[in-house]
Amino acid sequence: MDLHPSNSLTHFELFQRYDSSIGKTISFRQVQLEEDLDRLHQWMHEPHVIPFWNLAIPREQYREHLCKFLADSHQTLYIGSLDGVPMSYWETYWAKDDILGKFYDFHPEDQGIHLLIGPPSFLGKGYIYPLLQTMTYHLFQHPQTEKIVAEPDIRNKKMIYVFQKCGFEFQKEIDLPDKRAALMYCYREPFLRSVSHGKIIYK
């Protein structure tokens, strides 16, 4: 997989790659408060997002929420784009410092992922799978991380399927403070082996 280094990118972009399966360039950059506030606030009010994120709140209240999340050192917030068009929101986090760490026997280097597709026009086109592959690969660039975790809402069958397709394995159902979730693990060796064996194509 070819992730271009950050010094070859602009506008806070961290990494990108061209995905031949969808014919588009995938890129990620960190969330910027003033640039992304209205965009993310709008996405949180989309009908397909509301049931799983519970953040369809007034703009100023969401601004406070986003400021708090941006200041939280245990997580990093990203905008995912296709051909330069912002279309997804990502939170990656260290599980040991997250509420999830209270619900399973974590390793100190475990990382986790939350994600959503914002604009409805990007739904149902197979985009989320290569995006998730790219982010998962990126997290495994931290050499001590042997496992990446996810906890999608148990009702969100489509998202659970996408995680499974990307190599995440269902472990058990857990009751988090805001939802009943499917605890899922993706292990370094099987994921990277699938990349090297060509099951996941990066060209």
Short mmCIF file of C-alpha atoms in Angstrom, two decimals, residues 12-13 18 27 37-38 42 59 69 71 74 76 79 82 93 101 112 114 125 137 183-184:
data_model
loop_
_atom_site.label_atom_id
_atom_site.label_comp_id
_atom_site.label_asym_id
_atom_site.label_seq_id
_atom_site.Cartn_x
_atom_site.Cartn_y
_atom_site.Cartn_z
CA PHE A 12 -3.43 19.48 6.84
CA GLU A 13 -3.63 16.27 4.80
CA TYR A 18 -5.28 6.06 -5.12
CA SER A 27 -7.08 11.24 1.62
CA LEU A 37 -17.74 22.92 12.25
CA ASP A 38 -20.63 23.64 9.89
CA GLN A 42 -24.80 19.27 9.09
CA ARG A 59 -24.78 24.48 16.39
CA PHE A 69 -13.12 16.38 21.43
CA ALA A 71 -8.72 19.02 23.00
CA HIS A 74 -6.48 10.33 23.68
CA THR A 76 -7.54 12.23 16.83
CA ILE A 79 -11.99 14.27 7.65
CA LEU A 82 -12.51 11.24 -2.11
CA TYR A 93 -8.41 6.69 19.85
CA GLY A 101 -11.21 0.23 27.99
CA GLY A 112 -9.93 2.14 18.03
CA HIS A 114 -15.34 5.46 14.93
CA LYS A 125 -21.45 3.04 -3.50
CA TYR A 137 -3.44 0.35 7.61
CA LEU A 183 -17.07 -5.43 20.15
CA MET A 184 -14.79 -6.25 17.21
#
